[in-house]
């Protein structure tokens, strides 16, 4: 099995569940509110790679090779898609440090993952080739990059929220996550959100983690940090007992670090991830129609298996219902 070179090993399902799947990676944008529904994590495994992804690159490439190509008349009739086809490449806003969703191989430069695959399959549907130009985004720059047309779309564990929908359109959702708990791999005291009472718990200051903990773990001693790396380090160094944030982020953290794991089951409200698009353009209808095509032809499930499914050893979940 061909895997990214940054990967040093594999996680077992037990390990994942111990990790609690659903999140994307250290580099993933904190879903600051909180992406298809993930199976619940299980077990308490401690295995995992040290620094990278467990993506099955051979399977990933096979998904791209089988990706559908739209009829030329369909693309010509849509101004957003026609501009991309004329350019020959799709411009995506995203990241390249998220182990399972969008990770760049430092040697080949190739970016792979669930988010990257969504963008590359859409590029193939429009242009005939899975080619994308990736522009790095942060939580603060996503809407701006769409509003000034610096990118065609954002695929970056981008949570759909009413406030953001005032500024951009969201196709999808294409993925749904929840919140989860990360602890040291040697910690057997925290096995559920109820066990956070009286414990020192980290979360990201700019995320919805604080409100989430106030609701589900009101007796926890919440400590906020600027970003995912600082929260992760606080757990690894024993400065806090646990770290609560979107499950996808914690999954990637656990996939890259042997000394942490996910504890208990995912909790909290669902967090739908959408494809950010230019507000009011004809992109929304085109991309939603394509999402239905890739779900129907099995591409969505195959992409999930090649990426997230390499950690969660279950059958692919049903993709989330598309809004329109």
GROMACS .gro file of C-alpha atoms in nm, residues 8-9 38 101 135 145 170 278 298:
model
    9
    8UNK     CA    1   0.542   0.639   1.022
    9UNK     CA    2   0.276   0.384   1.093
   38UNK     CA    3  -1.821   1.028   1.116
  101UNK     CA    4  -0.794   1.625   0.481
  135UNK     CA    5  -0.377   2.915  -0.176
  145UNK     CA    6  -1.039   3.546  -0.052
  170UNK     CA    7  -2.191   2.714   0.083
  278UNK     CA    8  -1.869   3.334  -0.433
  298UNK     CA    9  -1.942   0.602  -0.541
   0.00000   0.00000   0.00000
